[in-house]
CSV table of C-alpha atoms in Angstrom, one decimal:
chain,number,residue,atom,x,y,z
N,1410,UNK,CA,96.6,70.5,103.3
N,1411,UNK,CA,95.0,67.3,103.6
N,1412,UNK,CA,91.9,68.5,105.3
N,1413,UNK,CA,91.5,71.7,103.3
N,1414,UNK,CA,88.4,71.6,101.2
N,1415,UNK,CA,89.1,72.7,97.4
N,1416,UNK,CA,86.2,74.1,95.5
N,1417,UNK,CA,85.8,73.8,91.5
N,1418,UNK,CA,85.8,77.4,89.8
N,1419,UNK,CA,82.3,78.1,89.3
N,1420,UNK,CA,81.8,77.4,92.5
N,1421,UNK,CA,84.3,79.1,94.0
N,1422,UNK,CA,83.5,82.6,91.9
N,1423,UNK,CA,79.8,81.9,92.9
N,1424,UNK,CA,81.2,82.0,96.4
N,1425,UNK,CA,83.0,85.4,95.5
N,1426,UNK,CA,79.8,87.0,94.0
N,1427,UNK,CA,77.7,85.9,96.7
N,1428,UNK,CA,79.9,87.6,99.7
N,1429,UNK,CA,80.6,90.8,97.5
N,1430,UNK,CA,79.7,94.7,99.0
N,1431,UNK,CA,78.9,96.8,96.0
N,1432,UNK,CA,81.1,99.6,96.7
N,1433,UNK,CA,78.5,102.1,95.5
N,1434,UNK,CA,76.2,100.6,97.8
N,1435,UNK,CA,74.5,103.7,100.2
N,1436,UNK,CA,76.1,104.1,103.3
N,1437,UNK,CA,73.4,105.6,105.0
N,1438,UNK,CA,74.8,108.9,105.8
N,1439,UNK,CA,76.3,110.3,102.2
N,1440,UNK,CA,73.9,112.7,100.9
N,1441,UNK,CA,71.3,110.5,98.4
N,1442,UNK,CA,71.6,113.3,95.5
N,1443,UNK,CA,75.2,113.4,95.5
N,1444,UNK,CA,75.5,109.4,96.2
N,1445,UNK,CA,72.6,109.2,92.7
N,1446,UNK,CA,75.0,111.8,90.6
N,1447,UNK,CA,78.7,109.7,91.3
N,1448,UNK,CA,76.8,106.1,90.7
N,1449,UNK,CA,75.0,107.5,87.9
N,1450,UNK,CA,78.2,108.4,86.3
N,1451,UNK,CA,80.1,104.8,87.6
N,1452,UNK,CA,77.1,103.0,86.2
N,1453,UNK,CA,77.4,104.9,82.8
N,1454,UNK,CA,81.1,104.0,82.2
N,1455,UNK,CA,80.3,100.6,83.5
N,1456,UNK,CA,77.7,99.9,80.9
N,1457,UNK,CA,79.6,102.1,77.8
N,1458,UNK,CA,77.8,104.9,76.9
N,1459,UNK,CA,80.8,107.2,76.9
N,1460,UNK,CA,81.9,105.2,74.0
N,1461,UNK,CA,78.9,105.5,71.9
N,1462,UNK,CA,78.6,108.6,69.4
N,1463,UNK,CA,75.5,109.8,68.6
N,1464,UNK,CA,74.3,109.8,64.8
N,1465,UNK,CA,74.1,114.0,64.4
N,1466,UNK,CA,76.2,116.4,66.2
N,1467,UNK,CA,73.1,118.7,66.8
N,1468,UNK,CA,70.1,117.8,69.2
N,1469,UNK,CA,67.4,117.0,66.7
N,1470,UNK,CA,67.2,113.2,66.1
N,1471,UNK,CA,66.6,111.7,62.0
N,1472,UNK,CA,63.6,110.1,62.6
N,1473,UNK,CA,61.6,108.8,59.4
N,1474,UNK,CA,57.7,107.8,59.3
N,1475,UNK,CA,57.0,104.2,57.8
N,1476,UNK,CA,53.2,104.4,57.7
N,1477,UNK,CA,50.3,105.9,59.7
N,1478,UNK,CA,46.9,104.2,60.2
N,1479,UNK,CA,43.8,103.9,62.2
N,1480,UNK,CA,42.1,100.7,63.2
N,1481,UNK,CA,39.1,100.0,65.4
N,1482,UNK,CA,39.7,102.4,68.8
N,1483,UNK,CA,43.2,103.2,68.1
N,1484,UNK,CA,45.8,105.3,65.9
N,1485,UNK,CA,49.3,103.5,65.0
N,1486,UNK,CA,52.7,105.6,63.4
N,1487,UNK,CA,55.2,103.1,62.4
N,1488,UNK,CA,58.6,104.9,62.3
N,1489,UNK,CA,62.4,104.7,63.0
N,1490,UNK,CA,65.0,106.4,64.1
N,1491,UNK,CA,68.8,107.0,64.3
N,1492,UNK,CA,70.1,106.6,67.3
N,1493,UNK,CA,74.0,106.3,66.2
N,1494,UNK,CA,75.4,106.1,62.6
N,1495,UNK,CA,74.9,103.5,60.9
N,1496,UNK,CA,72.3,102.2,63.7
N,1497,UNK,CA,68.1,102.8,63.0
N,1498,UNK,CA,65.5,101.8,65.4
N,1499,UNK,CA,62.3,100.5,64.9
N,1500,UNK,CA,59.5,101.3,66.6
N,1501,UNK,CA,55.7,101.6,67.0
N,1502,UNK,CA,54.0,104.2,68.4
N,1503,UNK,CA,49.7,103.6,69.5
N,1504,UNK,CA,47.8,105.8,70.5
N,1505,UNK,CA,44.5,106.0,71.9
N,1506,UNK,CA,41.5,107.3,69.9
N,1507,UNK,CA,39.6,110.2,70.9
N,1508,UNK,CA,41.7,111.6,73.7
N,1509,UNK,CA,41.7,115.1,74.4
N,1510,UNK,CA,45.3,116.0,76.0
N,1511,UNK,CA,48.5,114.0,75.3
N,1512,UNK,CA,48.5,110.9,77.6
N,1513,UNK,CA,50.8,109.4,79.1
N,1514,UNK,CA,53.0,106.7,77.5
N,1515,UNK,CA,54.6,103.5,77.8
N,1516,UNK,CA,58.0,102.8,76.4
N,1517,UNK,CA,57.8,98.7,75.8
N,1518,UNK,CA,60.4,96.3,75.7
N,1519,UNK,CA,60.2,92.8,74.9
N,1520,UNK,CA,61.8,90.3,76.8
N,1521,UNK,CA,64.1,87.8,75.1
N,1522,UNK,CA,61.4,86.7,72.5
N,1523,UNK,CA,61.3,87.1,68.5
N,1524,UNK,CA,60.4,90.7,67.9
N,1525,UNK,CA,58.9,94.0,69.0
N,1526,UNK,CA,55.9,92.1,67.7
N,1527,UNK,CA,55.3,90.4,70.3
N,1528,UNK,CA,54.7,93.1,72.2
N,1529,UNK,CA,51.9,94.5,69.6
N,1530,UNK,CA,50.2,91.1,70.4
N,1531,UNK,CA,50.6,90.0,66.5
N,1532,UNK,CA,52.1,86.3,66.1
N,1533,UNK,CA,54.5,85.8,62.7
N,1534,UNK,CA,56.6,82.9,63.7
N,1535,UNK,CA,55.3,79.7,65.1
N,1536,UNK,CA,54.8,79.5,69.0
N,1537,UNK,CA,54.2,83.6,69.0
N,1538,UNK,CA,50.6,83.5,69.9
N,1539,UNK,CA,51.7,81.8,73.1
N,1540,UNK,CA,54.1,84.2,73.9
N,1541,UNK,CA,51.7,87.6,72.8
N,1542,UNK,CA,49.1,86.2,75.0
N,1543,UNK,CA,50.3,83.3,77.4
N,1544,UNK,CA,52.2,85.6,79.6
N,1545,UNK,CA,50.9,89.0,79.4
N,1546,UNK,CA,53.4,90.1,76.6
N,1547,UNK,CA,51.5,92.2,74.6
N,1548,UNK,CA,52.4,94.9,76.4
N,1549,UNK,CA,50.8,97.6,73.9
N,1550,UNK,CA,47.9,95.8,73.6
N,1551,UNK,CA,46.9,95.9,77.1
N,1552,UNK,CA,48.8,99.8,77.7
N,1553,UNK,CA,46.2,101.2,75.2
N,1554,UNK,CA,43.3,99.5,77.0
N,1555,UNK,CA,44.7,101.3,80.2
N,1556,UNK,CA,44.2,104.6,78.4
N,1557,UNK,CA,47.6,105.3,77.5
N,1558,UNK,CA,49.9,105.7,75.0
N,1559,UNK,CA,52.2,102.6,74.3
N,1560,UNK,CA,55.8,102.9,71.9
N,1561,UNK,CA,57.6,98.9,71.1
N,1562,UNK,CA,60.5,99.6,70.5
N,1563,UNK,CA,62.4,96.9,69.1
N,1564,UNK,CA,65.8,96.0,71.1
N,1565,UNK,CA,68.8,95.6,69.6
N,1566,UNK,CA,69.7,91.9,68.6
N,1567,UNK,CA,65.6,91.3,68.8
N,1568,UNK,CA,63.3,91.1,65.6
N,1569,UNK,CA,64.1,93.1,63.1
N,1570,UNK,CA,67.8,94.3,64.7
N,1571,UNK,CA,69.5,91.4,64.0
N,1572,UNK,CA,66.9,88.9,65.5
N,1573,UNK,CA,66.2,85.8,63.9
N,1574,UNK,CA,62.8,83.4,63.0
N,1575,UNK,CA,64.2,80.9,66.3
N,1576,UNK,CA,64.4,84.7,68.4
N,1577,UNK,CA,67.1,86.7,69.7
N,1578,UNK,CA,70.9,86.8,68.7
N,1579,UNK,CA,72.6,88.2,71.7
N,1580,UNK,CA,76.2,86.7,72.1
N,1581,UNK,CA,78.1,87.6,69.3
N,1582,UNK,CA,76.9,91.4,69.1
N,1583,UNK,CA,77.4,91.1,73.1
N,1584,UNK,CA,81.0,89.5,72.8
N,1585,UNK,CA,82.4,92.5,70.1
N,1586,UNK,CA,80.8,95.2,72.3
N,1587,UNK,CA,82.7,94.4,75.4
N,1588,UNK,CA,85.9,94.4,72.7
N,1589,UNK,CA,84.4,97.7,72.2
N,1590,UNK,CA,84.4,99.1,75.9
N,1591,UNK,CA,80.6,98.9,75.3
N,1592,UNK,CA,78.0,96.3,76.5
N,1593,UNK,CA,74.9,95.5,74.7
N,1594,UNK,CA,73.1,96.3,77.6
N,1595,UNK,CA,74.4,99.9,77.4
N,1596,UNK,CA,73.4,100.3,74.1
N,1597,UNK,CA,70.1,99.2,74.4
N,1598,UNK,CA,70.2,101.9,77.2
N,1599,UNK,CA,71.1,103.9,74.8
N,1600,UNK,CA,68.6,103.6,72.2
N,1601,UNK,CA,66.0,103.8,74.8
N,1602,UNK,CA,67.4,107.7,76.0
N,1603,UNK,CA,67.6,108.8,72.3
N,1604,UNK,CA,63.9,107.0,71.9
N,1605,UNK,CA,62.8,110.1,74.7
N,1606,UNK,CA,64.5,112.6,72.7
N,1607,UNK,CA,62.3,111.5,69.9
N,1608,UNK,CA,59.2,112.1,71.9
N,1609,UNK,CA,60.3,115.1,73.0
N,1610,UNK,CA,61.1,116.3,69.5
N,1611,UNK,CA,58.0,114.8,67.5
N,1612,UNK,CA,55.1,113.3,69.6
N,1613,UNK,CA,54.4,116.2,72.1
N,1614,UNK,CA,51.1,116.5,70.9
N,1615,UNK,CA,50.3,112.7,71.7
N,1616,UNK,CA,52.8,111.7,74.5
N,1617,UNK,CA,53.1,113.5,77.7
N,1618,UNK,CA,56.7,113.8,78.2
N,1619,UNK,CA,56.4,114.4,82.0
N,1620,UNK,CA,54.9,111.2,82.4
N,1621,UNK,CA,57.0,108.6,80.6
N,1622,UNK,CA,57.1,104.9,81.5
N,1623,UNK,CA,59.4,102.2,81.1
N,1624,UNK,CA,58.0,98.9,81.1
N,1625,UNK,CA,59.4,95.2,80.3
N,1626,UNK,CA,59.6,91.4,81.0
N,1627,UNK,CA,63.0,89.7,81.4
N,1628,UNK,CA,65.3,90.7,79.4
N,1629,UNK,CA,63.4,93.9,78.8
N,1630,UNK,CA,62.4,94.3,82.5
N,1631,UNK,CA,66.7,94.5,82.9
N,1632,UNK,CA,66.8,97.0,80.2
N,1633,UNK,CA,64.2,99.1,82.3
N,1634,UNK,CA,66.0,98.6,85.3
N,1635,UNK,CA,69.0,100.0,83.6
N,1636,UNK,CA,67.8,102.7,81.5
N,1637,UNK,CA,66.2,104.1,84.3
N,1638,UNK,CA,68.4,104.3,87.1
N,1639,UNK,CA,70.8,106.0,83.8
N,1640,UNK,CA,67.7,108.5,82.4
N,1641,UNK,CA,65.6,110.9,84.9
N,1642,UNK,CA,63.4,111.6,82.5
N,1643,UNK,CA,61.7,107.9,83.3
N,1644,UNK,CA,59.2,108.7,85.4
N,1645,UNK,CA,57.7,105.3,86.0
N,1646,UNK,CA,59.6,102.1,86.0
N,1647,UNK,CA,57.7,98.5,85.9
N,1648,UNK,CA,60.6,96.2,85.6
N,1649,UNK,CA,59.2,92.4,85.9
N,1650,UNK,CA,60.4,89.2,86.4
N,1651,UNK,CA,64.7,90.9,86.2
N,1652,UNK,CA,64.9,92.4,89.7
N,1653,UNK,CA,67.0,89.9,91.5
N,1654,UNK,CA,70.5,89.9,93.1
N,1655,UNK,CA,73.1,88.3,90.8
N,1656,UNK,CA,74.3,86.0,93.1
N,1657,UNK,CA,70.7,84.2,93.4
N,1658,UNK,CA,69.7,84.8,89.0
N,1659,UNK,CA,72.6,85.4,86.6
N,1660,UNK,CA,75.8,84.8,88.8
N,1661,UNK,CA,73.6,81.5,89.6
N,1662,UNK,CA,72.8,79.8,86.3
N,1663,UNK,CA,73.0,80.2,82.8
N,1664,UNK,CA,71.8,83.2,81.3
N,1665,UNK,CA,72.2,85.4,77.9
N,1666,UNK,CA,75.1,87.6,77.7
N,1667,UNK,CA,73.4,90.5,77.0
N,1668,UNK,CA,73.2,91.1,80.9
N,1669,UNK,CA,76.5,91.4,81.8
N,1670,UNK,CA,78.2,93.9,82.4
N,1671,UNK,CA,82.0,93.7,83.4
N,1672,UNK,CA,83.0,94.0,87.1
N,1673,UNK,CA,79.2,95.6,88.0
N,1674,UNK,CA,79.0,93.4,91.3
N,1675,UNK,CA,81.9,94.8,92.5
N,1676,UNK,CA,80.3,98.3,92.4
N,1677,UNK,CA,76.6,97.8,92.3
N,1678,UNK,CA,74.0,95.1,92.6
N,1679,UNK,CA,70.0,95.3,91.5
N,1680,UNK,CA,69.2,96.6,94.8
N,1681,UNK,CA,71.4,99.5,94.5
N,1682,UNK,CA,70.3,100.1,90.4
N,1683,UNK,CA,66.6,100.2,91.4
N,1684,UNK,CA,67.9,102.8,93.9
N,1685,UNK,CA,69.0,105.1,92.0
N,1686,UNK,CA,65.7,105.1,90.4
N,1687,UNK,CA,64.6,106.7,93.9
N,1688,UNK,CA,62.0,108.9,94.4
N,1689,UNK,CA,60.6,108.1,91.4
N,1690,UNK,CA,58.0,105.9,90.4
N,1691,UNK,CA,59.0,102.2,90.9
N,1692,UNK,CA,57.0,98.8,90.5
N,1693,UNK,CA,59.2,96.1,90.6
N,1694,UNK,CA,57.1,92.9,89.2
N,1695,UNK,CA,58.1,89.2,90.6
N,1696,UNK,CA,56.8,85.7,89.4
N,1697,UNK,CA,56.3,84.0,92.9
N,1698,UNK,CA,57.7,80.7,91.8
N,1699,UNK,CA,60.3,82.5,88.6
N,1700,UNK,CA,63.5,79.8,88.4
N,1701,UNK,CA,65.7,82.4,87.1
N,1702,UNK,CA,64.8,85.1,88.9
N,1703,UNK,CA,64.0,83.8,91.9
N,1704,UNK,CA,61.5,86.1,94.9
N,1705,UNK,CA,63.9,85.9,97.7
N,1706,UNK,CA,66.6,87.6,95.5
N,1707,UNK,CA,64.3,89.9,94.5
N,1708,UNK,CA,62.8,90.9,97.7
N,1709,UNK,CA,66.4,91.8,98.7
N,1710,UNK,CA,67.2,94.0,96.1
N,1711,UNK,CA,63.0,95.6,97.0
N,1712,UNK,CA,64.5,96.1,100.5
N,1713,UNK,CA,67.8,97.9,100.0
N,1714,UNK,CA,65.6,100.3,97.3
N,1715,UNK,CA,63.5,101.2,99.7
N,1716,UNK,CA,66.0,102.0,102.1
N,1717,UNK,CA,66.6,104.6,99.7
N,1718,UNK,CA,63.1,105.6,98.8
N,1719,UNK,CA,62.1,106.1,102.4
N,1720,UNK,CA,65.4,108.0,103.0
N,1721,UNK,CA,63.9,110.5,101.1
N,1722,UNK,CA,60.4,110.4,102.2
N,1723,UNK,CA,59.1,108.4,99.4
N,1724,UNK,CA,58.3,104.5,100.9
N,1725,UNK,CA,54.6,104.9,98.8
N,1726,UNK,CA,56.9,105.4,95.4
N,1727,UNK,CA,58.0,101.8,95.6
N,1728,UNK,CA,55.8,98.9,95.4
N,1729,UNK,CA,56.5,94.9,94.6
N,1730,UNK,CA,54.1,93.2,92.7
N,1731,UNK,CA,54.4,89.3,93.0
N,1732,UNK,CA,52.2,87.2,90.7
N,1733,UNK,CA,51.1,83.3,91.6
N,1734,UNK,CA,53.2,82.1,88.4
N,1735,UNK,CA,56.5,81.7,87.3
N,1736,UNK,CA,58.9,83.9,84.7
N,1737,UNK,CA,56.4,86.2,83.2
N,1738,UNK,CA,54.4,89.4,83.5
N,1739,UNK,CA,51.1,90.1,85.3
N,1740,UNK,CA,49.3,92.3,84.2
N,1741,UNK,CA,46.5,91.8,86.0
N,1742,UNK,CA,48.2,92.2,89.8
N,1743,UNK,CA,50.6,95.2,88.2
N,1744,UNK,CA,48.4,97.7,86.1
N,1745,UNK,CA,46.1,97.9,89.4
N,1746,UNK,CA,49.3,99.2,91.7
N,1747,UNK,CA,50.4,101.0,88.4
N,1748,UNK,CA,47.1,103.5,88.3
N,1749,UNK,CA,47.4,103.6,92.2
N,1750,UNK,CA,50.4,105.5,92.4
N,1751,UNK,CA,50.5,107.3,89.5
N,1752,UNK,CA,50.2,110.5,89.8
């Protein structure tokens, strides 16, 4: 015993997450629909949604229309929804002026910042015009220039759902779901599927609903991640600056609760989640020198996707975007690749 090295706890579970085989990783000979339908349905029960209920029994969402208006170039419907009782979303929907056909659209989710706003590229709080413009947040802003269609949807425990003026308030709602059986992260999942529903149900003659996007930074780009290896109907995923194992980004330093999710690394890592995302549309979006994320953990997870992806004859549905900058988006490098391979 007196040569045996003993290791402190973090570092010995860091040790333990860093060695882990997902279970649910591909094995290379299981058939990929049938391997996509059981870790659909692991990562579903992982993340909570069996234990959410939705708000009506029948199929049509309550949705209710704040205001409409048109400003210079483009047409804005403020409105929220219900997507459980007791629980309304937020959300913003712009759209283009003048187009002929529905386009397609952009679901947009803020990384951990102070609002949905920040995505419509309008500062409130102090520091917000930074964040808008700084790091190619304004996600809307710059959609609508693309020609599409662009929805913010605020996130739950952002902005105006239970956000505060210093910016998101994650650990307490994160701690009572996991009392719950739920995760945060689920939920948000969650909102984000009955958000589609919406579309389908209201904006059909705006939104294309066969050519739905998920796009986000951070905290957002893991809430893409998730919601689309969970919801098919996400035809396009730009996750950025979130793709990363967690043994490299948040088994490796500290990081919000909202992104965990109990015992996933036993059963899946990001590699496998962007996976199930396969053959659809997929840009995963990397700050070349991002601290918390950091590009060799995300190249990883890029390479066991596409093992997937060209498993089923899709390699050109994948693409990684890396951007000369740290933790933020890029527009610049991703709408490019984003026009490229869309259909």
């Amino acid at each position: 015993m007196e040569n045996q090295k003993f290791m402190q706890p973090m570092e010995h579970l860091h040790m333990l997450l860093d060695t882990e085989v997902p279970s649910m990783r591909w094995d290379g000979v299981t058939p990929i629909a049938d391997w996509q339908k059981c870790a659909r349905e692991k990562l579903a029960a992982l993340v909570g949604l069996d234990e959410i209920e939705p708000y009506r029994t029948d199929a049509r969402l309550e949705i209710e229309f704040d205001r409409i208006c048109e400003e210079e170039g483009f047409r804005e419907i403020r409105f929220r929804f219900y997507s459980e009782e007791n629980v309304s979303v937020p959300c913003h929907l712009v759209q283009p002026l003048g187009a002929e056909k529905p386009l397609p659209v952009v679901i947009c989710l803020q990384g951990h910042s102070k609002g949905m706003h920040i995505s419509l590229g309008r500062p409130i709080y102090p520091g917000d015009e930074e964040t808008c413009h700084g790091g190619d947040r304004d996600f809307c802003v710059r959609a609508v220039k693309e020609g599409v269609c662009a929805i913010a949807m605020e996130q739950r425990c952002f902005g105006e759902s239970g956000g505060t003026e210093k910016g998101p308030d994650c650990r307490q709602a994160a701690m009572r779901a996991i009392l719950l059986g739920r995760t945060l992260i689920g939920e948000r999942v969650w909102d984000i599927m009955r958000l589609i529903d919406v579309i389908e149900q209201n904006f059909t003659e705006i939104c294309d609903k066969d050519k739905i996007m998920c796009l986000g930074n951070s905290g957002g780009g893991t809430a893409t991640v998730y919601a689309s290896a969970l919801e098919t109907r996400i035809r396009f995923a730009v996750p950025s600056c979130a793709v990363c194992r967690f043994a490299d980004s948040i088994g490796a330093m500290m990081h919000c609760e909202c992104n965990f999710v109990p015992g996933i690394a036993k059963v899946f890592d990001m590699g496998e989640l962007c996976g199930l995302i396969a053959p659809r549309k997929l840009v995963v979006v990397s700050g070349h020198n991002d601290p918390i994320f950091p590009l060799d953990g995300a190249k990883a997870c890029v390479a066991e996707a596409k093992r997937i992806y060209t498993a089923l004859g899709a390699p050109d549905n994948i693409a990684h975007v890396v951007g000369d900058g740290a933790h933020r988006f890029y527009a610049g490098d991703a709408w490019p690749v984003i026009h490229a391979m869309a259909d």
